[in-house]
Amino acid sequence: MPTSELIVAPGNESQAQAWDGDEGEIWARYPELFESSVRQHQAKLMETVALTAEARVLDIGCGTGDSTRDAARAAKRGAAVGIDLSARMLERARARAAAQDVTNTTFVQGDAQIYPFESGSFDVAISRTGAMFFADQTAAFTNIARAMRAKGRLALVSWQAPEHNEWFLSFVDALTLGRGLAPPPPNAPSPFAHADPSRTEQILTDAGFADVRIDSLELPMYFGATVDEGYEVLSRLLAWMTGELASGERAKAFQRLRDTLVAHETPDGVTYESRAWLITAQRR
């Protein structure tokens, strides 16, 4: 379904254009790298949520469906539904689920902030770095809470502030030649929209959740098995960061990106430090 037919909440139009456009295309082209990059975060999320075999699971911002498939495998007599804005990533998600014979999954294109989920239809809602991009966080989580049964469980992985994430600082420094990026407006959709724990707790409480708990995860991120693999993807995904550079500076910026990848190459791949929040709550 093209973006023009995708119904999104006011304020989420730019997110739909990105994820159902060029950015989503890159993520869909390299699912293995992106899934591998947060493999330890994914393992911790699944360990924490401890799904039962009968669970009905909603995966918010599911992308190419890695977390949805893991949830479906755990909930083998239940089901997992992944929702995302990106038609291309959902196409890959369906294909990968079929290839891996994970049959109890459904993938839908939609904006979870307003999508008309059936009330009380999920036991658990999860999101692995996919729930930070709503223009109205309270409205989005209110809609998600409505889709969950009473006392249903929520589990999210979301990034801590940029200064705690070596990967982000390194890529920005390289591709802006040390000049940095202007911070997004307060409360705007961004990868760091849940960085402030007190604000995140208030959002979830106002949306109908209780027993909010926010724990720190300090885990490595992986950006390719080799420098060449990481550079191929990141130089495309993050090229927008060079937009303010003069044409003669862009080659230097991309060389700096390669240099930082070289500096972080290990026997386990290109590895950076990261800090995320593991956020859990229960629907009232």
PDB file of C-alpha atoms in Angstrom:
ATOM      1  CA  MET A   1       0.000   0.000   0.000  1.00  0.00           C
ATOM      2  CA  PRO A   2       1.611   3.318  -0.959  1.00  0.00           C
ATOM      3  CA  THR A   3       1.937   6.121   1.533  1.00  0.00           C
ATOM      4  CA  SER A   4      -0.852   8.118  -0.147  1.00  0.00           C
ATOM      5  CA  GLU A   5      -3.357   5.429   0.952  1.00  0.00           C
ATOM      6  CA  LEU A   6      -1.953   5.005   4.438  1.00  0.00           C
ATOM      7  CA  ILE A   7      -4.043   6.784   7.070  1.00  0.00           C
ATOM      8  CA  VAL A   8      -1.899   8.328   9.792  1.00  0.00           C
ATOM      9  CA  ALA A   9      -2.552  10.606  12.740  1.00  0.00           C
ATOM     10  CA  PRO A  10      -1.866  14.329  12.395  1.00  0.00           C
ATOM     11  CA  GLY A  11       1.820  14.895  13.045  1.00  0.00           C
ATOM     12  CA  ASN A  12       2.879  11.454  11.852  1.00  0.00           C
ATOM     13  CA  GLU A  13       2.948  12.313   8.150  1.00  0.00           C
ATOM     14  CA  SER A  14       6.726  12.807   8.002  1.00  0.00           C
ATOM     15  CA  GLN A  15       7.274   9.485   9.738  1.00  0.00           C
ATOM     16  CA  ALA A  16       5.067   7.763   7.164  1.00  0.00           C
ATOM     17  CA  GLN A  17       6.954   9.416   4.317  1.00  0.00           C
ATOM     18  CA  ALA A  18      10.282   8.241   5.731  1.00  0.00           C
ATOM     19  CA  TRP A  19       9.405   4.711   6.789  1.00  0.00           C
ATOM     20  CA  ASP A  20       7.155   4.001   3.814  1.00  0.00           C
ATOM     21  CA  GLY A  21       9.671   5.700   1.551  1.00  0.00           C
ATOM     22  CA  ASP A  22      13.438   5.792   1.082  1.00  0.00           C
ATOM     23  CA  GLU A  23      14.423   5.061   4.683  1.00  0.00           C
ATOM     24  CA  GLY A  24      12.146   2.056   4.957  1.00  0.00           C
ATOM     25  CA  GLU A  25      13.499   0.813   1.630  1.00  0.00           C
ATOM     26  CA  ILE A  26      17.026   0.691   3.074  1.00  0.00           C
ATOM     27  CA  TRP A  27      15.876  -1.139   6.194  1.00  0.00           C
ATOM     28  CA  ALA A  28      13.985  -3.633   4.025  1.00  0.00           C
ATOM     29  CA  ARG A  29      17.034  -4.217   1.831  1.00  0.00           C
ATOM     30  CA  TYR A  30      19.327  -5.167   4.732  1.00  0.00           C
ATOM     31  CA  PRO A  31      17.152  -6.924   7.328  1.00  0.00           C
ATOM     32  CA  GLU A  32      19.873  -9.253   8.560  1.00  0.00           C
ATOM     33  CA  LEU A  33      22.211  -6.400   9.512  1.00  0.00           C
ATOM     34  CA  PHE A  34      19.556  -4.397  11.331  1.00  0.00           C
ATOM     35  CA  GLU A  35      18.219  -7.443  13.147  1.00  0.00           C
ATOM     36  CA  SER A  36      21.725  -8.468  14.163  1.00  0.00           C
ATOM     37  CA  SER A  37      22.591  -4.967  15.365  1.00  0.00           C
ATOM     38  CA  VAL A  38      20.291  -5.255  18.384  1.00  0.00           C
ATOM     39  CA  ARG A  39      20.352  -9.009  18.901  1.00  0.00           C
ATOM     40  CA  GLN A  40      21.264  -8.723  22.585  1.00  0.00           C
ATOM     41  CA  HIS A  41      18.513  -6.174  23.152  1.00  0.00           C
ATOM     42  CA  GLN A  42      16.058  -8.527  21.481  1.00  0.00           C
ATOM     43  CA  ALA A  43      17.139 -11.435  23.683  1.00  0.00           C
ATOM     44  CA  LYS A  44      16.666  -9.344  26.814  1.00  0.00           C
ATOM     45  CA  LEU A  45      13.235  -8.167  25.669  1.00  0.00           C
ATOM     46  CA  MET A  46      12.040 -11.716  25.048  1.00  0.00           C
ATOM     47  CA  GLU A  47      13.524 -12.955  28.318  1.00  0.00           C
ATOM     48  CA  THR A  48      11.729 -10.199  30.212  1.00  0.00           C
ATOM     49  CA  VAL A  49       8.339 -10.601  28.579  1.00  0.00           C
ATOM     50  CA  ALA A  50       8.374 -14.411  29.091  1.00  0.00           C
ATOM     51  CA  LEU A  51       5.506 -15.159  26.732  1.00  0.00           C
ATOM     52  CA  THR A  52       3.185 -18.063  27.393  1.00  0.00           C
ATOM     53  CA  ALA A  53       2.371 -20.513  24.631  1.00  0.00           C
ATOM     54  CA  GLU A  54      -1.173 -19.103  24.336  1.00  0.00           C
ATOM     55  CA  ALA A  55      -0.258 -15.408  24.338  1.00  0.00           C
ATOM     56  CA  ARG A  56      -1.705 -12.945  21.850  1.00  0.00           C
ATOM     57  CA  VAL A  57       1.034 -10.433  21.104  1.00  0.00           C
ATOM     58  CA  LEU A  58       1.108  -7.025  19.420  1.00  0.00           C
ATOM     59  CA  ASP A  59       4.494  -5.909  18.050  1.00  0.00           C
ATOM     60  CA  ILE A  60       4.598  -2.118  17.579  1.00  0.00           C
ATOM     61  CA  GLY A  61       6.865  -0.817  14.816  1.00  0.00           C
ATOM     62  CA  CYS A  62       7.739  -4.367  13.836  1.00  0.00           C
ATOM     63  CA  GLY A  63       9.845  -3.521  10.763  1.00  0.00           C
ATOM     64  CA  THR A  64      10.940  -6.662   8.967  1.00  0.00           C
ATOM     65  CA  GLY A  65       9.396  -8.792  11.688  1.00  0.00           C
ATOM     66  CA  ASP A  66      12.300 -10.215  13.677  1.00  0.00           C
ATOM     67  CA  SER A  67      10.688  -9.529  17.053  1.00  0.00           C
ATOM     68  CA  THR A  68       7.275 -10.611  15.734  1.00  0.00           C
ATOM     69  CA  ARG A  69       8.668 -13.973  14.660  1.00  0.00           C
ATOM     70  CA  ASP A  70      10.377 -14.493  18.005  1.00  0.00           C
ATOM     71  CA  ALA A  71       7.114 -13.690  19.769  1.00  0.00           C
ATOM     72  CA  ALA A  72       5.188 -16.068  17.522  1.00  0.00           C
ATOM     73  CA  ARG A  73       7.635 -18.891  18.196  1.00  0.00           C
ATOM     74  CA  ALA A  74       7.223 -18.422  21.942  1.00  0.00           C
ATOM     75  CA  ALA A  75       3.435 -18.072  21.671  1.00  0.00           C
ATOM     76  CA  LYS A  76       3.173 -21.206  19.573  1.00  0.00           C
ATOM     77  CA  ARG A  77      -0.514 -21.793  20.368  1.00  0.00           C
ATOM     78  CA  GLY A  78      -1.260 -18.074  20.289  1.00  0.00           C
ATOM     79  CA  ALA A  79      -0.459 -15.450  17.679  1.00  0.00           C
ATOM     80  CA  ALA A  80       1.675 -12.382  17.017  1.00  0.00           C
ATOM     81  CA  VAL A  81       0.571  -9.336  15.043  1.00  0.00           C
ATOM     82  CA  GLY A  82       3.173  -6.867  13.769  1.00  0.00           C
ATOM     83  CA  ILE A  83       2.199  -3.337  12.770  1.00  0.00           C
ATOM     84  CA  ASP A  84       4.401  -0.868  10.906  1.00  0.00           C
ATOM     85  CA  LEU A  85       4.169   2.120   8.569  1.00  0.00           C
ATOM     86  CA  SER A  86       6.447   0.580   5.938  1.00  0.00           C
ATOM     87  CA  ALA A  87       4.864  -1.500   3.189  1.00  0.00           C
ATOM     88  CA  ARG A  88       8.304  -2.610   1.967  1.00  0.00           C
ATOM     89  CA  MET A  89       9.468  -3.796   5.380  1.00  0.00           C
ATOM     90  CA  LEU A  90       6.190  -5.610   5.936  1.00  0.00           C
ATOM     91  CA  GLU A  91       6.606  -7.340   2.591  1.00  0.00           C
ATOM     92  CA  ARG A  92       9.982  -8.621   3.786  1.00  0.00           C
ATOM     93  CA  ALA A  93       8.481  -9.562   7.153  1.00  0.00           C
ATOM     94  CA  ARG A  94       5.851 -11.758   5.524  1.00  0.00           C
ATOM     95  CA  ALA A  95       8.395 -13.387   3.229  1.00  0.00           C
ATOM     96  CA  ARG A  96      10.811 -14.111   6.070  1.00  0.00           C
ATOM     97  CA  ALA A  97       8.061 -15.544   8.261  1.00  0.00           C
ATOM     98  CA  ALA A  98       6.997 -17.845   5.420  1.00  0.00           C
ATOM     99  CA  ALA A  99      10.593 -18.899   4.721  1.00  0.00           C
ATOM    100  CA  GLN A 100      11.087 -19.754   8.401  1.00  0.00           C
ATOM    101  CA  ASP A 101       7.696 -21.528   8.597  1.00  0.00           C
ATOM    102  CA  VAL A 102       6.395 -19.190  11.296  1.00  0.00           C
ATOM    103  CA  THR A 103       2.701 -19.450  10.513  1.00  0.00           C
ATOM    104  CA  ASN A 104       1.022 -17.736  13.493  1.00  0.00           C
ATOM    105  CA  THR A 105       1.987 -14.203  12.445  1.00  0.00           C
ATOM    106  CA  THR A 106       0.009 -11.416  10.817  1.00  0.00           C
ATOM    107  CA  PHE A 107       1.524  -8.170   9.535  1.00  0.00           C
ATOM    108  CA  VAL A 108      -0.535  -5.034   9.009  1.00  0.00           C
ATOM    109  CA  GLN A 109       0.377  -1.638   7.628  1.00  0.00           C
ATOM    110  CA  GLY A 110      -0.903   1.118   9.854  1.00  0.00           C
ATOM    111  CA  ASP A 111      -0.261   3.868  12.359  1.00  0.00           C
ATOM    112  CA  ALA A 112      -0.538   2.322  15.826  1.00  0.00           C
ATOM    113  CA  GLN A 113      -1.442   5.751  17.228  1.00  0.00           C
ATOM    114  CA  ILE A 114      -4.867   5.533  15.580  1.00  0.00           C
ATOM    115  CA  TYR A 115      -5.212   1.997  14.170  1.00  0.00           C
ATOM    116  CA  PRO A 116      -8.650   0.498  15.004  1.00  0.00           C
ATOM    117  CA  PHE A 117      -7.461  -2.537  16.964  1.00  0.00           C
ATOM    118  CA  GLU A 118     -10.162  -4.723  18.451  1.00  0.00           C
ATOM    119  CA  SER A 119     -10.529  -3.777  22.116  1.00  0.00           C
ATOM    120  CA  GLY A 120      -8.939  -6.175  24.576  1.00  0.00           C
ATOM    121  CA  SER A 121      -7.519  -8.388  21.841  1.00  0.00           C
ATOM    122  CA  PHE A 122      -3.905  -8.671  23.072  1.00  0.00           C
ATOM    123  CA  ASP A 123      -2.327 -10.102  26.192  1.00  0.00           C
ATOM    124  CA  VAL A 124       1.052  -8.471  25.579  1.00  0.00           C
ATOM    125  CA  ALA A 125       2.371  -5.533  23.565  1.00  0.00           C
ATOM    126  CA  ILE A 126       6.063  -5.266  22.731  1.00  0.00           C
ATOM    127  CA  SER A 127       8.284  -2.913  20.795  1.00  0.00           C
ATOM    128  CA  ARG A 128      12.011  -3.095  20.114  1.00  0.00           C
ATOM    129  CA  THR A 129      13.148   0.467  19.383  1.00  0.00           C
ATOM    130  CA  GLY A 130       9.956   1.141  17.430  1.00  0.00           C
ATOM    131  CA  ALA A 131       7.651   3.082  19.761  1.00  0.00           C
ATOM    132  CA  MET A 132       9.534   6.397  20.011  1.00  0.00           C
ATOM    133  CA  PHE A 133       8.272   7.949  16.785  1.00  0.00           C
ATOM    134  CA  PHE A 134       4.655   8.875  17.564  1.00  0.00           C
ATOM    135  CA  ALA A 135       3.802  12.560  17.347  1.00  0.00           C
ATOM    136  CA  ASP A 136       1.413  12.163  20.290  1.00  0.00           C
ATOM    137  CA  GLN A 137       2.876   9.572  22.622  1.00  0.00           C
ATOM    138  CA  THR A 138      -0.014   9.657  25.088  1.00  0.00           C
ATOM    139  CA  ALA A 139      -2.605   9.174  22.353  1.00  0.00           C
ATOM    140  CA  ALA A 140      -0.599   6.323  20.854  1.00  0.00           C
ATOM    141  CA  PHE A 141      -0.204   4.421  24.100  1.00  0.00           C
ATOM    142  CA  THR A 142      -3.837   5.076  25.005  1.00  0.00           C
ATOM    143  CA  ASN A 143      -4.811   3.374  21.748  1.00  0.00           C
ATOM    144  CA  ILE A 144      -2.400   0.522  22.442  1.00  0.00           C
ATOM    145  CA  ALA A 145      -3.776   0.134  25.983  1.00  0.00           C
ATOM    146  CA  ARG A 146      -7.312  -0.050  24.563  1.00  0.00           C
ATOM    147  CA  ALA A 147      -6.188  -2.958  22.385  1.00  0.00           C
ATOM    148  CA  MET A 148      -4.936  -4.879  25.442  1.00  0.00           C
ATOM    149  CA  ARG A 149      -6.863  -6.870  27.996  1.00  0.00           C
ATOM    150  CA  ALA A 150      -6.983  -5.677  31.604  1.00  0.00           C
ATOM    151  CA  LYS A 151      -3.630  -6.354  33.277  1.00  0.00           C
ATOM    152  CA  GLY A 152      -2.056  -7.044  29.905  1.00  0.00           C
ATOM    153  CA  ARG A 153       1.699  -6.456  29.842  1.00  0.00           C
ATOM    154  CA  LEU A 154       3.731  -3.899  27.917  1.00  0.00           C
ATOM    155  CA  ALA A 155       7.482  -4.239  27.251  1.00  0.00           C
ATOM    156  CA  LEU A 156       9.567  -1.773  25.261  1.00  0.00           C
ATOM    157  CA  VAL A 157      13.217  -1.210  24.418  1.00  0.00           C
ATOM    158  CA  SER A 158      13.915   2.468  23.752  1.00  0.00           C
ATOM    159  CA  TRP A 159      17.140   4.465  23.574  1.00  0.00           C
ATOM    160  CA  GLN A 160      18.586   6.491  26.396  1.00  0.00           C
ATOM    161  CA  ALA A 161      19.865  10.008  25.654  1.00  0.00           C
ATOM    162  CA  PRO A 162      22.323  10.484  22.751  1.00  0.00           C
ATOM    163  CA  GLU A 163      25.265  11.180  25.048  1.00  0.00           C
ATOM    164  CA  HIS A 164      24.958   7.628  26.396  1.00  0.00           C
ATOM    165  CA  ASN A 165      25.066   6.021  22.950  1.00  0.00           C
ATOM    166  CA  GLU A 166      28.515   5.744  21.444  1.00  0.00           C
ATOM    167  CA  TRP A 167      27.167   4.563  18.087  1.00  0.00           C
ATOM    168  CA  PHE A 168      25.079   7.704  17.611  1.00  0.00           C
ATOM    169  CA  LEU A 169      27.781  10.120  18.732  1.00  0.00           C
ATOM    170  CA  SER A 170      30.379   8.442  16.523  1.00  0.00           C
ATOM    171  CA  PHE A 171      28.245   8.496  13.369  1.00  0.00           C
ATOM    172  CA  VAL A 172      27.124  12.096  13.881  1.00  0.00           C
ATOM    173  CA  ASP A 173      30.667  13.277  14.564  1.00  0.00           C
ATOM    174  CA  ALA A 174      31.956  11.539  11.446  1.00  0.00           C
ATOM    175  CA  LEU A 175      29.277  12.604   8.999  1.00  0.00           C
ATOM    176  CA  THR A 176      28.943  16.211  10.155  1.00  0.00           C
ATOM    177  CA  LEU A 177      32.733  16.686  10.421  1.00  0.00           C
ATOM    178  CA  GLY A 178      32.329  17.309  14.125  1.00  0.00           C
ATOM    179  CA  ARG A 179      29.721  20.049  13.741  1.00  0.00           C
ATOM    180  CA  GLY A 180      26.869  18.026  15.216  1.00  0.00           C
ATOM    181  CA  LEU A 181      23.157  18.055  14.492  1.00  0.00           C
ATOM    182  CA  ALA A 182      20.519  20.442  15.735  1.00  0.00           C
ATOM    183  CA  PRO A 183      18.458  18.692  18.423  1.00  0.00           C
ATOM    184  CA  PRO A 184      14.847  17.906  17.548  1.00  0.00           C
ATOM    185  CA  PRO A 185      12.139  20.140  19.038  1.00  0.00           C
ATOM    186  CA  PRO A 186      11.023  19.130  22.547  1.00  0.00           C
ATOM    187  CA  ASN A 187       8.686  16.140  22.527  1.00  0.00           C
ATOM    188  CA  ALA A 188       9.145  15.628  18.779  1.00  0.00           C
ATOM    189  CA  PRO A 189       9.301  12.085  17.367  1.00  0.00           C
ATOM    190  CA  SER A 190      12.900  10.868  17.438  1.00  0.00           C
ATOM    191  CA  PRO A 191      14.926   7.795  18.429  1.00  0.00           C
ATOM    192  CA  PHE A 192      15.372   9.447  21.848  1.00  0.00           C
ATOM    193  CA  ALA A 193      11.759  10.337  22.608  1.00  0.00           C
ATOM    194  CA  HIS A 194      11.793   8.029  25.664  1.00  0.00           C
ATOM    195  CA  ALA A 195      15.178   9.188  26.953  1.00  0.00           C
ATOM    196  CA  ASP A 196      13.675  10.979  29.977  1.00  0.00           C
ATOM    197  CA  PRO A 197      12.370   8.239  32.311  1.00  0.00           C
ATOM    198  CA  SER A 198      10.091  10.572  34.271  1.00  0.00           C
ATOM    199  CA  ARG A 199       8.399  11.802  31.088  1.00  0.00           C
ATOM    200  CA  THR A 200       8.025   8.256  29.781  1.00  0.00           C
ATOM    201  CA  GLU A 201       6.484   7.106  33.056  1.00  0.00           C
ATOM    202  CA  GLN A 202       4.013   9.995  32.928  1.00  0.00           C
ATOM    203  CA  ILE A 203       3.058   9.177  29.315  1.00  0.00           C
ATOM    204  CA  LEU A 204       2.317   5.568  30.174  1.00  0.00           C
ATOM    205  CA  THR A 205       0.452   6.433  33.359  1.00  0.00           C
ATOM    206  CA  ASP A 206      -1.714   8.948  31.523  1.00  0.00           C
ATOM    207  CA  ALA A 207      -2.353   6.354  28.793  1.00  0.00           C
ATOM    208  CA  GLY A 208      -3.782   3.800  31.199  1.00  0.00           C
ATOM    209  CA  PHE A 209      -0.787   1.792  32.395  1.00  0.00           C
ATOM    210  CA  ALA A 210       0.400   1.092  35.929  1.00  0.00           C
ATOM    211  CA  ASP A 211       3.419  -0.480  37.616  1.00  0.00           C
ATOM    212  CA  VAL A 212       5.774   1.270  35.203  1.00  0.00           C
ATOM    213  CA  ARG A 213       9.349   0.099  35.576  1.00  0.00           C
ATOM    214  CA  ILE A 214      12.322   1.483  33.654  1.00  0.00           C
ATOM    215  CA  ASP A 215      15.622  -0.400  33.806  1.00  0.00           C
ATOM    216  CA  SER A 216      18.909   0.387  32.103  1.00  0.00           C
ATOM    217  CA  LEU A 217      20.365  -1.902  29.438  1.00  0.00           C
ATOM    218  CA  GLU A 218      24.050  -1.412  28.645  1.00  0.00           C
ATOM    219  CA  LEU A 219      24.660  -3.701  25.693  1.00  0.00           C
ATOM    220  CA  PRO A 220      26.756  -3.668  22.521  1.00  0.00           C
ATOM    221  CA  MET A 221      25.329  -2.839  19.117  1.00  0.00           C
ATOM    222  CA  TYR A 222      26.639  -4.476  15.954  1.00  0.00           C
ATOM    223  CA  PHE A 223      26.951  -2.767  12.592  1.00  0.00           C
ATOM    224  CA  GLY A 224      28.049  -5.511  10.247  1.00  0.00           C
ATOM    225  CA  ALA A 225      30.284  -8.541  10.380  1.00  0.00           C
ATOM    226  CA  THR A 226      32.928  -6.470   8.563  1.00  0.00           C
ATOM    227  CA  VAL A 227      33.689  -2.803   7.986  1.00  0.00           C
ATOM    228  CA  ASP A 228      32.668  -3.098   4.335  1.00  0.00           C
ATOM    229  CA  GLU A 229      29.269  -4.520   5.248  1.00  0.00           C
ATOM    230  CA  GLY A 230      28.614  -1.839   7.837  1.00  0.00           C
ATOM    231  CA  TYR A 231      29.807   0.955   5.579  1.00  0.00           C
ATOM    232  CA  GLU A 232      27.636  -0.159   2.661  1.00  0.00           C
ATOM    233  CA  VAL A 233      24.488   0.176   4.762  1.00  0.00           C
ATOM    234  CA  LEU A 234      25.325   3.144   6.989  1.00  0.00           C
ATOM    235  CA  SER A 235      26.671   5.324   4.189  1.00  0.00           C
ATOM    236  CA  ARG A 236      23.256   5.023   2.526  1.00  0.00           C
ATOM    237  CA  LEU A 237      21.095   5.191   5.629  1.00  0.00           C
ATOM    238  CA  LEU A 238      22.870   8.193   7.167  1.00  0.00           C
ATOM    239  CA  ALA A 239      23.795  10.154   4.048  1.00  0.00           C
ATOM    240  CA  TRP A 240      21.230  12.789   5.077  1.00  0.00           C
ATOM    241  CA  MET A 241      23.589  13.874   7.863  1.00  0.00           C
ATOM    242  CA  THR A 242      25.942  15.302   5.233  1.00  0.00           C
ATOM    243  CA  GLY A 243      23.258  17.580   3.817  1.00  0.00           C
ATOM    244  CA  GLU A 244      24.769  20.769   5.267  1.00  0.00           C
ATOM    245  CA  LEU A 245      28.268  20.030   3.973  1.00  0.00           C
ATOM    246  CA  ALA A 246      29.840  21.569   0.920  1.00  0.00           C
ATOM    247  CA  SER A 247      30.229  19.124  -1.950  1.00  0.00           C
ATOM    248  CA  GLY A 248      33.991  18.922  -1.395  1.00  0.00           C
ATOM    249  CA  GLU A 249      33.494  17.949   2.252  1.00  0.00           C
ATOM    250  CA  ARG A 250      31.253  14.962   1.698  1.00  0.00           C
ATOM    251  CA  ALA A 251      34.060  12.581   0.693  1.00  0.00           C
ATOM    252  CA  LYS A 252      35.910  13.491   3.886  1.00  0.00           C
ATOM    253  CA  ALA A 253      32.791  12.827   5.948  1.00  0.00           C
ATOM    254  CA  PHE A 254      32.282   9.383   4.432  1.00  0.00           C
ATOM    255  CA  GLN A 255      35.948   8.567   4.994  1.00  0.00           C
ATOM    256  CA  ARG A 256      35.503   9.519   8.648  1.00  0.00           C
ATOM    257  CA  LEU A 257      32.550   7.135   8.801  1.00  0.00           C
ATOM    258  CA  ARG A 258      34.712   4.323   7.467  1.00  0.00           C
ATOM    259  CA  ASP A 259      37.476   5.267   9.913  1.00  0.00           C
ATOM    260  CA  THR A 260      35.199   4.963  12.933  1.00  0.00           C
ATOM    261  CA  LEU A 261      33.950   1.580  11.715  1.00  0.00           C
ATOM    262  CA  VAL A 262      37.548   0.408  11.349  1.00  0.00           C
ATOM    263  CA  ALA A 263      38.298   1.601  14.880  1.00  0.00           C
ATOM    264  CA  HIS A 264      35.374  -0.454  16.232  1.00  0.00           C
ATOM    265  CA  GLU A 265      35.959  -3.673  14.305  1.00  0.00           C
ATOM    266  CA  THR A 266      36.266  -6.709  16.572  1.00  0.00           C
ATOM    267  CA  PRO A 267      36.252 -10.489  16.049  1.00  0.00           C
ATOM    268  CA  ASP A 268      32.486 -10.303  16.699  1.00  0.00           C
ATOM    269  CA  GLY A 269      31.920  -7.605  14.075  1.00  0.00           C
ATOM    270  CA  VAL A 270      31.801  -3.822  14.163  1.00  0.00           C
ATOM    271  CA  THR A 271      30.749  -3.121  17.738  1.00  0.00           C
ATOM    272  CA  TYR A 272      29.695   0.043  19.593  1.00  0.00           C
ATOM    273  CA  GLU A 273      28.510   0.682  23.121  1.00  0.00           C
ATOM    274  CA  SER A 274      24.868   1.541  23.670  1.00  0.00           C
ATOM    275  CA  ARG A 275      22.467   2.313  26.469  1.00  0.00           C
ATOM    276  CA  ALA A 276      18.754   1.681  26.237  1.00  0.00           C
ATOM    277  CA  TRP A 277      15.813   1.557  28.586  1.00  0.00           C
ATOM    278  CA  LEU A 278      13.860  -1.633  29.169  1.00  0.00           C
ATOM    279  CA  ILE A 279      10.384  -0.294  29.960  1.00  0.00           C
ATOM    280  CA  THR A 280       7.669  -2.525  31.390  1.00  0.00           C
ATOM    281  CA  ALA A 281       4.153  -1.752  32.557  1.00  0.00           C
ATOM    282  CA  GLN A 282       0.740  -3.308  33.064  1.00  0.00           C
ATOM    283  CA  ARG A 283      -2.548  -2.124  31.630  1.00  0.00           C
ATOM    284  CA  ARG A 284      -4.867  -0.931  34.348  1.00  0.00           C
TER     285      ARG A 284
END
